[in-house]
Structure formats: structure tokens, C-alpha cells
Amino acid sequence: MAKKSKDQDKKQEKSKKSRSSTAKINAGAEGKTEKNFDVTGIMLITLGVLILLSLFSSLFSNPSSLSGTIGIFLNKFFTGMLGLGAYIFPVFFIFIGLNYIATRGKLKFNQRFYGIILLVICTLLFIEMLVLPHYYKDGYLADAIIAQFNGDSTFHGGIIALLITVPLYQLFGKWGSYIIFIALYIIAVTLISEVTLKDLISKGKEYFAKEENQEKSEIKIGNEVAVEQVKESASVSQDFSTKLDPKIKIIDFMKSMESGEEPIETHEKPRSPKREVFEDQKHREVINTEIEEEIQINTSSSNIHYEYQYPSIDLLSKNEALNLKKGDKKELLNSANKLQETLLSFGVEAKVIQVTKGPSVTRFELQPNVGVKVSKIVNLSDDIALNLASSGVRIEAPIPGKAAVGIEVPNKDLTPVFLREVIEAEEFSKSNKNLAFCLGKDIGGNCIVSDLTKMPHLLIAGATGSGKSVCVNTLLMSLLYKYSPEDVKLLLIDPKVVELNIYNGIPHLLIPVVTDPKKAAGALNWAVNEMTRRYKVFADNNVRNIEATMT
């Protein structure tokens, strides 16, 4: 038993030694193979660099000093055999060497790598087919090989490409060979891009369709969007109709005013008897005569001539927001696109040719397509306002002097027009009108200047906040900036007291601004008498206005 146990121990020790020796052998073999991979990779990289150096050494006057005799031989050999491909060939050597080191000899090339190789080969064949008539002249292949190998030019595919293109040229001809090259190009692109031929054709169709039919695609997109909007609005209206309660209570406020209830009694004291506003006729006559005498005194004293100093333009504020911002331009373009799509959804083909943003209104100029009725655009004003989210639109069909339809949309944010802009404009400064005054700007940004003599019965009216006071002050300021007191005399009546008091002291006034209603009657009475006197002068001279009287 003791002998058997000793024998077993000896066997186990031998097996352990054999295992350790085999492990050492395997480890040594793996180390050697890893070193072999590095050596092989370095050799491939070195070979590629040497070939590149030999190829580019021909650019220098003494190529042998860079690459030596072997380099000159390699240059001649590779350029003769591969042509322009000789400059790509060493790059593959360097790439394979780096890949060999990185993967430890386990080179795996995917289809993209093979696609690149096929693309290079196809390009060399294509270049060789281009220069083939220069070398392959008399139908002798040997002469073509010698001429190409000994030639100085490297613009060819090499002898290998020559041996392939000559049979292709003889079998399929020049254009048949080009068709084969195109097929090879398509295969190479599919391998490189990893896209199937079906996907490639569909992408090509989409690209050319976008380039050729861009306007049509935009119209289709606009039509689809508009149809979706119509469908959505129709669905919303259906929801409204289904949700509407038929027993809804309707209240007419006009009927509530005619209710049969008795009026509520009030405990007001009886009013005193009515009395006239003015105490008596004599008091009014005294006030009128005082005002008329004051005006006559001022008119007589105005015969003394003084040099009138016109007010400086720097007293007026300057408008800093004269140019459109980038955001405004983008918003205008979006609105124009939306307008075009809206019209298209109703079957109206029209193109926005110009957008003009005014102070308060933006005008879109439309050019309808041939056969589109203008009345059809006019009838869509409510739909246009709805799609543009506007309170309303004004359609000018057509614009005077233009073959276009104008659609005016109110601006969300109003841009103020400063008086200084109009006074500095040539329309006002060089105006030949008798009594020119500024009114503002139109949609196109043109200054509007009118003549006060052509509107003797002018009435400025409007709702609260519509700009009546601004208009009156603009009129007066225009006269002060344009005319001297010798040209214009003013009689200002301000029952509100707070509107025209700022003009007290200007030399154009006949009397200070009248704020007392009792004195206003006297001032107006003088104006009526003066007007009557002038009409008599017109009648005596057989004329109709002051200009004719002076001539």
C-alpha cells in the first residue's frame, strides 16, 4: 500500500511538471506571435512609406538623393503598372499595416472596404478609357503597353487597366464600356453607403423631385395643410352642433327695456324754472365788442414787420425705429406664406409678389394666376382674416397703377409716425401748396402732405382715442414750421382749456387762446364779419378766392 501511494505521488508530480512546461511553451509561442504581428505591421507601413517617397521624389530635380536607385525603380514600376492608382496603392499598405498591429493579425474587411477598392478600380478604368485613343492607336496592344510605360505622363490607369479596357473597348465599344463603369460605380456606392439599390433610387427620385418641382411641392403642402384646417374646422363645427343645448335661454336686452313694470318712484325735488345761459343780451354784446376791439387792435399792430425765427427741427423727437427687425421680416414671410396657402385651399392660385409694412397696416400684393377671377379673392376676405388671425382685412382689387391685388392686414403692434419725419421730407419742405400741413404716411411709407386752402369747411371728428388732438396739433405745428405770421394768422378757441393753451405767445395769434365760452362767441362773430367782408371784396373784383384778388 505504501508503495502504491508513493507511485501515485510521483505520477502527479510528473503531470504537474508537464503541464507547467506546456504552459510555458504556449506563453512563449503567444509572445512570439504577438511580436510577429508587430513586425509584419511595421514592415507593411515601412513599405508603404517608401513607395510614397519614391513616387513624390520625381517632383524634385534629383530624385535619387531622396529615394535612391530602388526608389526610382519603384516609381517607374508602380506608375507604369497602376498610373494614378500608384499614389493610392501605398496608402492601402499603410492602412493594412496599422490594422494588422491593432487586430493582432486578425484582419477583417467589411463590405465598405471592398466598395472603396471597387471605386478606385472603376475610376482607374474610367481614366484609362479616356486616354485610350492616345496610346492604343493602330490596334497593337504591345505598342500601347510600351508607349504607356515609357511615357512621362502619369494621367492614365496603368498597364493593368489597359489590359482590361482594351478587351472591353473591342467587345462593347466606348459607350458600352462607360455603361459598365457606371454600373460598377453604383455597386461601389451601395457597398460603401450600405444602402440597397431600391433605397438609392428612391432617394434620387426625391432629390430630383425637390429640385425640379419645388414650387409644385410647396403648393401641394399648402393644399394639404389647408385641407386639414378645413377638416379640423368642420370637425369642430360638428362638435359645436352636437354639444349645443336646444333649450338654451336667449335674452333680448331690447325686450327687457319694454317691460310692463311700473317705474320706481324717486324723491327728487322739483326743478327750478329754466334760465338762459347768458344773463342778458346787453352783457353778451359788451363781451362781443370787447373781443372784436381786441382783435382789431392786434391786426393793426401786426402791420409792424418783425423777422420771424422759424422753430428748430431739433425740438421734435426723432424716430429710432425706422428699420424692420429680423424677427419682423420672418413674421411677414410667414404671414405671406400662410396667405398664399389659404387662397390655394379655396382654389385660388395666386403668388405674393411684394409685402409692404406700413405704420398700422401691412399690404400683401398678390399676382393671381391666369384665369383667376378677382371677385373670387374679394369674396374670401372673411376667410383670409380668420386664417391670418386678424380682426379684419381690406382688399384693394386691383391696386391703382399695378397689375396686382392688395390685401391690407392690420398690424399687431402699431409703429408711431413722428412729425419730424414728415417735416424733414421733401414733400413738405419743397411743397408749393398755399397752406401745406402734414397728415402722416401711407402704407408704402410715403409722406402725405395736404393743402388747407382746399378744405375750408374741414371738420375733424372721431371716437375717443382716434387721434383728433394729434391731428389738430400736427396741423398747427406744420403751419408754424412752414409759414411766418405775415402769411398766416390764427384764431384759436379751446373750450376744454387744456388742449391749445400751449400755443399762447406765438406771433401767429390774433388774440390769446380763447377758453371762455362767452368770449368765444365774440371771436367767432368777428370771424363771420371778416368772412362776409372778404366775400364782398371777391364780388366787387369778380373773383372766387384771395389768390385771384392779389393778382
Coordinates of C-alpha atoms in Angstrom, one line a residue:
M1 CA 0.0 0.0 0.0
A2 CA 2.8 2.4 0.9
K3 CA 4.5 1.6 -2.4
K4 CA 1.3 2.4 -4.4
S5 CA 0.8 5.7 -2.7
K6 CA 4.4 6.7 -3.5
D7 CA 4.0 5.7 -7.1
Q8 CA 0.8 7.9 -7.4
D9 CA 2.6 10.9 -5.9
K10 CA 5.4 10.6 -8.4
K11 CA 2.9 10.4 -11.3
Q12 CA 1.1 13.6 -10.1
E13 CA 4.4 15.5 -9.8
K14 CA 5.3 14.4 -13.4
S15 CA 1.9 15.6 -14.7
K16 CA 2.3 18.9 -12.9
K17 CA 5.7 19.4 -14.4
S18 CA 4.5 18.5 -17.9
R19 CA 1.5 21.0 -17.6
S20 CA 3.8 23.8 -16.4
S21 CA 6.2 23.1 -19.3
T22 CA 3.4 23.2 -21.9
A23 CA 2.0 26.4 -20.4
K24 CA 5.5 28.0 -20.7
I25 CA 5.8 26.8 -24.2
N26 CA 2.3 28.2 -25.1
A27 CA 3.1 31.5 -23.4
G28 CA 6.4 31.7 -25.3
A29 CA 4.6 30.9 -28.6
E30 CA 2.0 33.6 -27.9
G31 CA 4.7 36.2 -27.1
K32 CA 6.5 35.3 -30.3
T33 CA 3.3 35.5 -32.4
E34 CA 2.5 39.0 -30.9
K35 CA 6.0 40.1 -31.8
N36 CA 5.5 38.7 -35.3
F37 CA 2.3 40.7 -35.8
D38 CA 4.1 43.9 -34.8
V39 CA 7.0 43.1 -37.1
T40 CA 4.7 42.4 -40.0
G41 CA 2.7 45.5 -39.5
I42 CA 5.8 47.7 -39.2
M43 CA 7.2 46.2 -42.4
L44 CA 3.9 46.9 -44.3
I45 CA 3.9 50.5 -43.1
T46 CA 7.5 51.0 -44.0
L47 CA 6.9 49.6 -47.5
G48 CA 4.0 52.0 -48.0
V49 CA 6.0 55.0 -46.8
L50 CA 9.0 54.1 -49.1
I51 CA 6.7 53.7 -52.1
L52 CA 5.1 57.1 -51.4
L53 CA 8.5 58.7 -51.0
S54 CA 9.6 57.2 -54.3
L55 CA 6.5 58.5 -56.1
F56 CA 6.9 62.0 -54.8
S57 CA 10.7 62.1 -55.4
S58 CA 10.0 62.7 -59.1
L59 CA 8.8 66.2 -58.2
F60 CA 12.4 67.2 -57.3
S61 CA 15.4 67.8 -59.5
N62 CA 17.5 65.0 -58.0
P63 CA 15.1 62.1 -57.1
S64 CA 18.0 59.7 -56.4
S65 CA 19.0 61.7 -53.4
L66 CA 15.6 61.1 -51.7
S67 CA 14.8 57.5 -52.5
G68 CA 17.9 56.1 -54.2
T69 CA 18.0 53.7 -57.2
I70 CA 15.4 51.4 -55.7
G71 CA 13.1 54.4 -55.2
I72 CA 13.5 55.4 -58.9
F73 CA 12.7 51.8 -59.9
L74 CA 9.6 51.6 -57.7
N75 CA 8.4 55.0 -59.1
K76 CA 8.7 53.8 -62.6
F77 CA 7.2 50.4 -61.9
F78 CA 4.2 51.5 -59.9
T79 CA 3.3 54.5 -62.1
G80 CA 3.7 52.3 -65.2
M81 CA 1.6 49.5 -63.8
L82 CA -1.1 51.5 -61.9
G83 CA -0.9 55.0 -63.3
L84 CA -2.7 57.4 -60.9
G85 CA -3.5 54.4 -58.7
A86 CA 0.1 54.3 -57.7
Y87 CA -0.5 57.2 -55.3
I88 CA -3.4 55.3 -53.7
F89 CA -1.7 51.9 -53.6
P90 CA 0.8 52.6 -50.8
V91 CA -2.0 54.1 -48.7
F92 CA -3.5 50.6 -48.6
F93 CA -0.2 49.2 -47.4
I94 CA -0.1 51.7 -44.5
F95 CA -3.8 51.0 -43.6
I96 CA -3.3 47.2 -43.7
G97 CA -0.2 47.5 -41.5
L98 CA -1.9 49.6 -38.9
N99 CA -4.9 47.3 -38.9
Y100 CA -2.6 44.3 -38.7
I101 CA -1.0 45.6 -35.5
A102 CA -4.3 46.7 -34.0
T103 CA -6.1 43.4 -34.6
R104 CA -3.1 41.1 -33.9
G105 CA -3.2 39.7 -37.3
K106 CA -6.9 39.1 -37.4
L107 CA -7.7 41.2 -40.4
K108 CA -11.4 41.6 -41.1
F109 CA -12.5 43.7 -44.1
N110 CA -16.2 44.7 -44.3
Q111 CA -18.1 45.4 -47.5
R112 CA -17.3 49.2 -47.2
F113 CA -13.6 48.4 -47.6
Y114 CA -14.3 46.3 -50.7
G115 CA -16.6 49.1 -52.0
I116 CA -13.7 51.6 -51.8
I117 CA -11.4 49.2 -53.6
L118 CA -14.0 48.7 -56.4
L119 CA -14.5 52.5 -56.6
V120 CA -10.7 53.0 -57.1
I121 CA -10.5 50.3 -59.7
C122 CA -13.5 51.7 -61.6
T123 CA -12.0 55.2 -61.5
L124 CA -8.7 53.9 -63.0
L125 CA -10.6 52.0 -65.7
F126 CA -12.6 55.2 -66.5
I127 CA -9.4 57.3 -66.8
E128 CA -7.8 54.7 -68.9
M129 CA -10.8 54.6 -71.3
L130 CA -10.5 58.4 -71.6
V131 CA -6.8 58.3 -72.7
L132 CA -7.0 55.0 -74.6
P133 CA -7.1 56.7 -78.1
H134 CA -3.8 58.3 -77.2
Y135 CA -1.9 55.0 -76.7
Y136 CA -4.0 52.4 -78.5
K137 CA -3.8 53.8 -82.0
D138 CA -3.0 51.1 -84.5
G139 CA -4.7 48.2 -82.8
Y140 CA -1.4 46.8 -81.4
L141 CA -1.6 46.1 -77.7
A142 CA 2.2 45.7 -77.2
D143 CA 2.9 49.1 -78.7
A144 CA 0.3 50.6 -76.4
I145 CA 1.9 49.0 -73.3
I146 CA 5.4 50.2 -74.3
A147 CA 4.1 53.7 -75.0
Q148 CA 2.3 54.0 -71.8
F149 CA 5.1 52.5 -69.6
N150 CA 7.8 54.8 -71.2
G151 CA 5.6 57.9 -71.3
D152 CA 6.2 60.9 -69.0
S153 CA 2.6 61.5 -68.1
T154 CA 1.0 59.6 -65.2
F155 CA -2.6 60.6 -66.1
H156 CA -3.7 57.0 -67.0
G157 CA -4.9 53.9 -65.3
G158 CA -1.7 51.9 -65.8
I159 CA -0.9 48.8 -67.8
I160 CA -3.2 46.6 -65.7
A161 CA -6.1 48.9 -66.5
L162 CA -5.0 48.9 -70.2
L163 CA -5.2 45.1 -70.3
I164 CA -8.8 45.3 -69.1
T165 CA -10.1 48.3 -71.1
V166 CA -8.8 47.1 -74.5
P167 CA -10.9 44.0 -74.5
L168 CA -13.9 46.0 -73.1
Y169 CA -13.4 48.5 -75.9
Q170 CA -13.3 45.8 -78.6
L171 CA -16.3 43.9 -77.2
F172 CA -18.6 46.7 -76.1
G173 CA -17.2 49.9 -77.6
K174 CA -16.6 53.2 -75.9
W175 CA -20.1 54.0 -74.7
G176 CA -20.9 50.4 -73.8
S177 CA -17.8 50.4 -71.6
Y178 CA -18.9 53.6 -69.9
I179 CA -22.3 52.0 -69.1
I180 CA -20.4 49.1 -67.4
F181 CA -18.3 51.6 -65.4
I182 CA -21.5 53.4 -64.3
A183 CA -22.9 50.1 -63.1
L184 CA -19.7 49.4 -61.2
Y185 CA -19.9 52.9 -59.7
I186 CA -23.4 52.2 -58.5
I187 CA -22.3 48.9 -57.0
A188 CA -19.4 50.6 -55.2
V189 CA -21.6 53.3 -53.8
T190 CA -24.1 50.8 -52.5
L191 CA -21.3 48.9 -50.8
I192 CA -19.8 52.0 -49.3
S193 CA -23.1 53.6 -48.1
E194 CA -24.6 50.2 -47.1
V195 CA -27.8 51.2 -48.8
T196 CA -29.8 49.0 -51.1
L197 CA -30.3 49.9 -54.7
K198 CA -34.0 50.4 -54.1
D199 CA -33.3 53.0 -51.3
L200 CA -30.8 54.7 -53.5
I201 CA -33.2 55.1 -56.4
S202 CA -36.0 56.4 -54.1
K203 CA -33.6 58.9 -52.6
G204 CA -32.5 60.0 -56.1
K205 CA -36.1 60.4 -57.1
E206 CA -36.9 62.5 -54.0
Y207 CA -33.9 64.7 -54.6
F208 CA -34.6 65.5 -58.3
A209 CA -38.3 65.9 -57.5
K210 CA -37.5 68.6 -54.9
E211 CA -35.2 70.4 -57.3
E212 CA -37.4 70.4 -60.3
N213 CA -40.9 70.7 -58.7
Q214 CA -40.1 72.8 -55.6
E215 CA -43.0 75.2 -56.3
K216 CA -45.4 72.4 -57.0
S217 CA -44.5 70.6 -53.8
E218 CA -45.0 73.8 -51.8
I219 CA -48.4 74.2 -53.4
K220 CA -49.3 70.6 -52.5
I221 CA -48.1 71.0 -49.0
G222 CA -50.1 74.2 -48.6
N223 CA -53.1 72.5 -50.1
E224 CA -52.8 69.6 -47.7
V225 CA -52.4 71.9 -44.7
A226 CA -55.4 74.0 -45.8
V227 CA -57.5 70.8 -46.3
E228 CA -56.5 69.6 -42.8
Q229 CA -57.5 73.0 -41.4
V230 CA -60.9 72.8 -43.2
K231 CA -61.4 69.3 -41.9
E232 CA -60.4 70.4 -38.4
S233 CA -62.8 73.4 -38.6
A234 CA -65.5 71.1 -39.9
S235 CA -65.0 68.6 -37.0
V236 CA -65.0 71.5 -34.5
S237 CA -68.3 72.8 -36.0
Q238 CA -69.7 69.3 -35.7
D239 CA -68.7 69.2 -32.1
F240 CA -70.3 72.5 -31.5
S241 CA -73.5 71.4 -33.2
T242 CA -73.7 68.2 -31.1
K243 CA -72.9 70.0 -27.8
L244 CA -75.3 72.9 -28.4
D245 CA -78.2 72.8 -26.0
P246 CA -81.6 73.2 -27.8
K247 CA -83.1 74.6 -24.6
I248 CA -80.6 77.4 -24.3
K249 CA -82.0 80.6 -22.9
I250 CA -81.9 83.7 -25.1
I251 CA -82.2 87.1 -23.5
D252 CA -83.1 90.1 -25.7
F253 CA -82.0 93.3 -23.9
M254 CA -84.3 95.4 -26.2
K255 CA -87.3 93.5 -24.8
S256 CA -86.2 94.0 -21.3
M257 CA -86.4 97.7 -21.9
E258 CA -90.1 97.4 -22.8
S259 CA -91.1 95.5 -19.6
G260 CA -94.5 96.4 -18.2
E261 CA -93.3 97.0 -14.7
E262 CA -94.1 100.4 -13.1
P263 CA -91.2 102.9 -12.8
I264 CA -89.6 103.2 -9.3
E265 CA -90.6 106.4 -7.6
T266 CA -87.8 108.9 -6.8
H267 CA -87.8 111.5 -4.2
E268 CA -86.2 114.3 -6.2
K269 CA -87.0 117.9 -5.5
P270 CA -88.9 119.8 -8.2
R271 CA -86.5 121.6 -10.6
S272 CA -86.3 125.4 -10.7
P273 CA -87.6 127.2 -13.8
K274 CA -85.3 127.3 -16.8
R275 CA -83.0 130.2 -17.4
E276 CA -80.8 131.2 -20.2
V277 CA -77.0 130.6 -20.2
F278 CA -76.2 134.2 -20.8
E279 CA -77.6 136.6 -18.2
D280 CA -78.9 139.1 -20.7
Q281 CA -78.4 140.3 -24.3
K282 CA -76.6 143.5 -23.2
H283 CA -73.9 141.6 -21.3
R284 CA -73.3 139.4 -24.4
E285 CA -73.0 142.4 -26.7
V286 CA -70.4 144.0 -24.3
I287 CA -68.3 140.9 -24.4
N288 CA -68.5 140.6 -28.2
T289 CA -67.5 144.2 -28.7
E290 CA -64.5 143.8 -26.3
I291 CA -63.3 140.8 -28.2
E292 CA -63.7 142.4 -31.6
E293 CA -61.9 145.6 -30.5
E294 CA -59.0 143.4 -29.1
I295 CA -58.7 141.6 -32.5
Q296 CA -58.8 144.9 -34.4
I297 CA -56.0 146.3 -32.2
N298 CA -53.9 143.2 -32.8
T299 CA -54.5 143.2 -36.5
S300 CA -53.5 146.9 -36.7
S301 CA -50.3 146.3 -34.6
S302 CA -49.4 143.3 -36.8
N303 CA -48.6 145.7 -39.6
I304 CA -45.3 146.2 -37.9
H305 CA -42.9 143.7 -39.5
Y306 CA -40.6 141.5 -37.4
E307 CA -38.2 138.9 -38.7
Y308 CA -39.8 135.6 -37.8
Q309 CA -37.4 132.9 -36.4
Y310 CA -38.6 129.5 -37.5
P311 CA -38.5 126.8 -34.8
S312 CA -35.6 124.4 -34.9
I313 CA -36.2 120.9 -36.1
D314 CA -34.3 119.6 -33.1
L315 CA -37.2 120.4 -30.9
L316 CA -39.1 117.5 -32.4
S317 CA -38.4 113.9 -31.3
K318 CA -36.5 111.6 -33.7
N319 CA -37.9 108.2 -34.6
E320 CA -35.4 105.4 -33.7
A321 CA -37.4 102.5 -35.1
L322 CA -37.3 103.2 -38.8
N323 CA -35.9 99.8 -40.0
L324 CA -37.5 96.4 -39.8
K325 CA -36.0 93.9 -37.4
K326 CA -35.1 90.3 -38.4
G327 CA -38.0 88.9 -36.4
D328 CA -40.4 91.3 -38.2
K329 CA -39.2 90.1 -41.6
K330 CA -39.6 86.5 -40.6
E331 CA -43.1 87.1 -39.4
L332 CA -44.0 88.9 -42.6
L333 CA -42.7 86.0 -44.7
N334 CA -44.7 83.5 -42.6
S335 CA -47.8 85.6 -43.0
A336 CA -47.3 85.8 -46.7
N337 CA -46.9 82.0 -46.9
K338 CA -50.0 81.5 -44.8
L339 CA -51.9 83.9 -47.0
Q340 CA -50.8 82.0 -50.2
E341 CA -51.7 78.7 -48.7
T342 CA -55.1 80.0 -47.6
L343 CA -56.0 81.2 -51.0
L344 CA -54.8 77.9 -52.5
S345 CA -57.0 75.9 -50.2
F346 CA -60.0 77.7 -51.8
G347 CA -58.8 77.0 -55.3
V348 CA -57.3 80.5 -55.9
E349 CA -53.8 80.3 -57.4
A350 CA -52.0 83.5 -56.5
K351 CA -48.5 84.4 -55.6
V352 CA -47.4 87.1 -53.1
I353 CA -45.0 89.3 -55.0
Q354 CA -44.5 92.1 -52.5
V355 CA -45.1 92.8 -48.8
T356 CA -45.2 96.4 -47.6
K357 CA -45.4 97.1 -43.9
G358 CA -46.9 100.4 -43.0
P359 CA -47.2 102.1 -39.7
S360 CA -50.6 100.4 -38.9
V361 CA -51.3 98.2 -41.9
T362 CA -49.3 95.6 -43.8
R363 CA -50.2 95.2 -47.5
F364 CA -49.6 91.9 -49.3
E365 CA -49.5 92.3 -53.1
L366 CA -50.9 89.3 -54.9
Q367 CA -50.5 88.3 -58.5
P368 CA -53.3 86.0 -59.5
N369 CA -52.7 83.2 -61.9
V370 CA -54.1 83.3 -65.4
G371 CA -57.9 82.6 -65.3
V372 CA -58.4 83.5 -61.7
K373 CA -61.2 86.0 -61.1
V374 CA -60.5 89.0 -58.9
S375 CA -64.0 88.8 -57.5
K376 CA -63.2 85.4 -56.1
I377 CA -60.4 86.8 -54.0
V378 CA -62.6 89.7 -52.8
N379 CA -65.3 87.2 -51.6
L380 CA -62.7 85.4 -49.4
S381 CA -62.0 88.4 -47.2
D382 CA -63.6 86.9 -44.1
D383 CA -61.8 83.5 -44.6
I384 CA -58.5 85.3 -45.1
A385 CA -59.0 87.3 -41.8
L386 CA -59.8 84.1 -40.0
N387 CA -56.7 82.2 -41.2
L388 CA -54.4 85.2 -40.5
A389 CA -55.9 85.7 -37.0
S390 CA -56.8 89.2 -37.9
S391 CA -59.7 91.4 -36.8
G392 CA -60.4 92.1 -40.5
V393 CA -58.8 92.7 -43.9
R394 CA -59.3 95.2 -46.6
I395 CA -58.9 94.1 -50.2
E396 CA -58.0 96.6 -52.9
A397 CA -58.6 95.0 -56.3
P398 CA -56.7 96.0 -58.2
I399 CA -54.0 98.3 -56.8
P400 CA -54.1 101.6 -58.8
G401 CA -51.3 101.5 -61.3
K402 CA -50.3 97.9 -60.7
A403 CA -51.5 94.5 -62.1
A404 CA -51.9 93.1 -58.6
V405 CA -54.4 92.7 -55.8
G406 CA -53.7 94.3 -52.5
I407 CA -54.7 92.7 -49.2
E408 CA -54.3 95.0 -46.2
V409 CA -54.0 93.4 -42.8
P410 CA -53.8 95.4 -39.5
N411 CA -50.5 95.2 -37.7
K412 CA -50.5 93.6 -34.2
D413 CA -48.1 96.3 -33.0
L414 CA -48.6 99.9 -34.3
T415 CA -45.5 101.8 -35.3
P416 CA -45.7 105.5 -34.5
V417 CA -45.1 108.1 -37.2
F418 CA -43.1 111.1 -35.9
L419 CA -43.9 114.6 -37.1
R420 CA -40.2 115.2 -37.7
E421 CA -40.1 112.5 -40.4
V422 CA -42.7 114.3 -42.4
I423 CA -41.5 117.9 -41.8
E424 CA -37.9 116.9 -43.0
A425 CA -39.3 115.2 -46.1
E426 CA -39.2 116.9 -49.5
E427 CA -42.9 116.5 -49.8
F428 CA -43.3 119.1 -47.1
S429 CA -40.2 121.2 -47.2
K430 CA -40.4 121.8 -51.0
S431 CA -44.2 121.9 -51.2
N432 CA -45.8 124.6 -53.4
K433 CA -49.2 124.4 -51.7
N434 CA -50.7 127.5 -50.2
L435 CA -51.2 126.2 -46.7
A436 CA -49.4 122.8 -46.6
F437 CA -49.7 120.7 -43.5
C438 CA -48.6 117.2 -42.6
L439 CA -51.0 114.3 -42.3
G440 CA -48.7 111.3 -41.8
K441 CA -47.6 108.4 -44.0
D442 CA -49.3 105.9 -46.3
I443 CA -48.9 102.2 -46.4
G444 CA -45.8 102.5 -48.6
G445 CA -44.1 104.9 -46.2
N446 CA -44.7 107.9 -48.4
C447 CA -45.3 111.2 -46.6
I448 CA -48.7 112.7 -47.1
V449 CA -49.0 116.5 -47.2
S450 CA -52.3 118.2 -47.9
D451 CA -53.4 121.8 -48.6
L452 CA -55.6 123.5 -46.0
T453 CA -56.9 126.1 -48.6
K454 CA -58.7 123.2 -50.4
M455 CA -60.7 122.3 -47.3
P456 CA -62.2 125.5 -45.9
H457 CA -65.0 123.6 -44.2
L458 CA -62.8 121.0 -42.5
L459 CA -64.3 119.1 -39.6
I460 CA -62.0 116.8 -37.6
A461 CA -64.2 114.1 -35.8
G462 CA -63.8 110.7 -34.4
A463 CA -64.1 108.4 -31.4
T464 CA -62.1 108.8 -28.2
G465 CA -58.5 107.9 -28.8
S466 CA -58.8 108.0 -32.6
G467 CA -56.2 110.9 -32.9
K468 CA -58.2 114.1 -33.2
S469 CA -56.0 116.1 -30.9
V470 CA -52.9 114.7 -32.6
C471 CA -54.3 115.8 -36.0
V472 CA -55.0 119.4 -34.7
N473 CA -51.6 119.8 -33.1
T474 CA -49.9 118.4 -36.3
L475 CA -51.8 120.9 -38.4
L476 CA -50.8 123.9 -36.2
M477 CA -47.2 122.7 -35.9
S478 CA -47.0 122.4 -39.7
L479 CA -48.1 126.0 -40.1
L480 CA -45.6 127.2 -37.5
Y481 CA -42.7 125.4 -39.3
K482 CA -43.7 126.5 -42.8
Y483 CA -45.2 130.0 -42.6
S484 CA -44.4 133.3 -40.8
P485 CA -47.0 135.5 -39.1
E486 CA -47.2 137.6 -42.2
D487 CA -48.5 134.6 -44.1
V488 CA -50.9 133.1 -41.5
K489 CA -53.0 134.5 -38.6
L490 CA -54.6 132.1 -36.2
L491 CA -57.7 132.4 -34.0
L492 CA -57.8 129.5 -31.6
I493 CA -60.8 128.7 -29.4
D494 CA -60.3 126.0 -26.7
P495 CA -63.4 125.3 -24.5
K496 CA -61.6 122.4 -22.9
V497 CA -58.9 124.8 -21.7
V498 CA -56.2 122.1 -21.7
E499 CA -55.8 121.5 -25.4
L500 CA -54.4 124.7 -27.0
N501 CA -53.1 126.7 -24.1
I502 CA -49.5 125.7 -25.1
Y503 CA -49.8 128.0 -28.2
N504 CA -50.3 131.1 -26.1
G505 CA -47.5 133.6 -27.0
I506 CA -46.9 132.5 -30.6
P507 CA -46.8 135.5 -33.0
H508 CA -49.4 134.0 -35.3
L509 CA -52.3 134.5 -32.8
L510 CA -54.7 137.4 -33.3
I511 CA -55.6 137.2 -29.6
P512 CA -54.6 134.7 -26.9
V513 CA -56.3 131.3 -27.0
V514 CA -60.0 131.8 -26.1
T515 CA -61.1 129.4 -23.3
D516 CA -64.2 131.3 -22.1
P517 CA -67.3 130.2 -24.0
K518 CA -68.8 133.7 -23.6
K519 CA -65.7 135.2 -25.3
A520 CA -65.7 132.5 -28.0
A521 CA -69.0 133.9 -29.4
G522 CA -67.4 137.3 -29.8
A523 CA -64.3 135.9 -31.5
L524 CA -66.5 133.8 -33.9
N525 CA -68.7 136.9 -34.6
W526 CA -65.6 138.8 -35.7
A527 CA -64.6 135.9 -37.9
V528 CA -68.0 135.8 -39.5
N529 CA -67.9 139.6 -40.2
E530 CA -64.4 139.2 -41.7
M531 CA -65.5 136.4 -43.9
T532 CA -68.5 138.5 -45.1
R533 CA -66.2 141.4 -45.8
R534 CA -63.9 139.3 -47.9
Y535 CA -66.8 137.8 -49.9
K536 CA -67.9 141.3 -50.8
V537 CA -64.3 142.1 -51.9
F538 CA -64.5 138.9 -54.1
A539 CA -67.8 140.0 -55.6
D540 CA -66.5 143.5 -56.3
N541 CA -63.5 142.2 -58.1
N542 CA -65.3 139.3 -59.9
V543 CA -63.0 136.6 -58.4
R544 CA -63.6 133.5 -56.2
N545 CA -60.6 133.4 -53.9
I546 CA -57.8 135.5 -52.3
E547 CA -55.2 134.5 -54.8
A548 CA -57.1 135.9 -57.7
T549 CA -57.6 139.1 -55.7
M550 CA -53.9 139.6 -55.2
T551 CA -53.0 139.0 -58.9

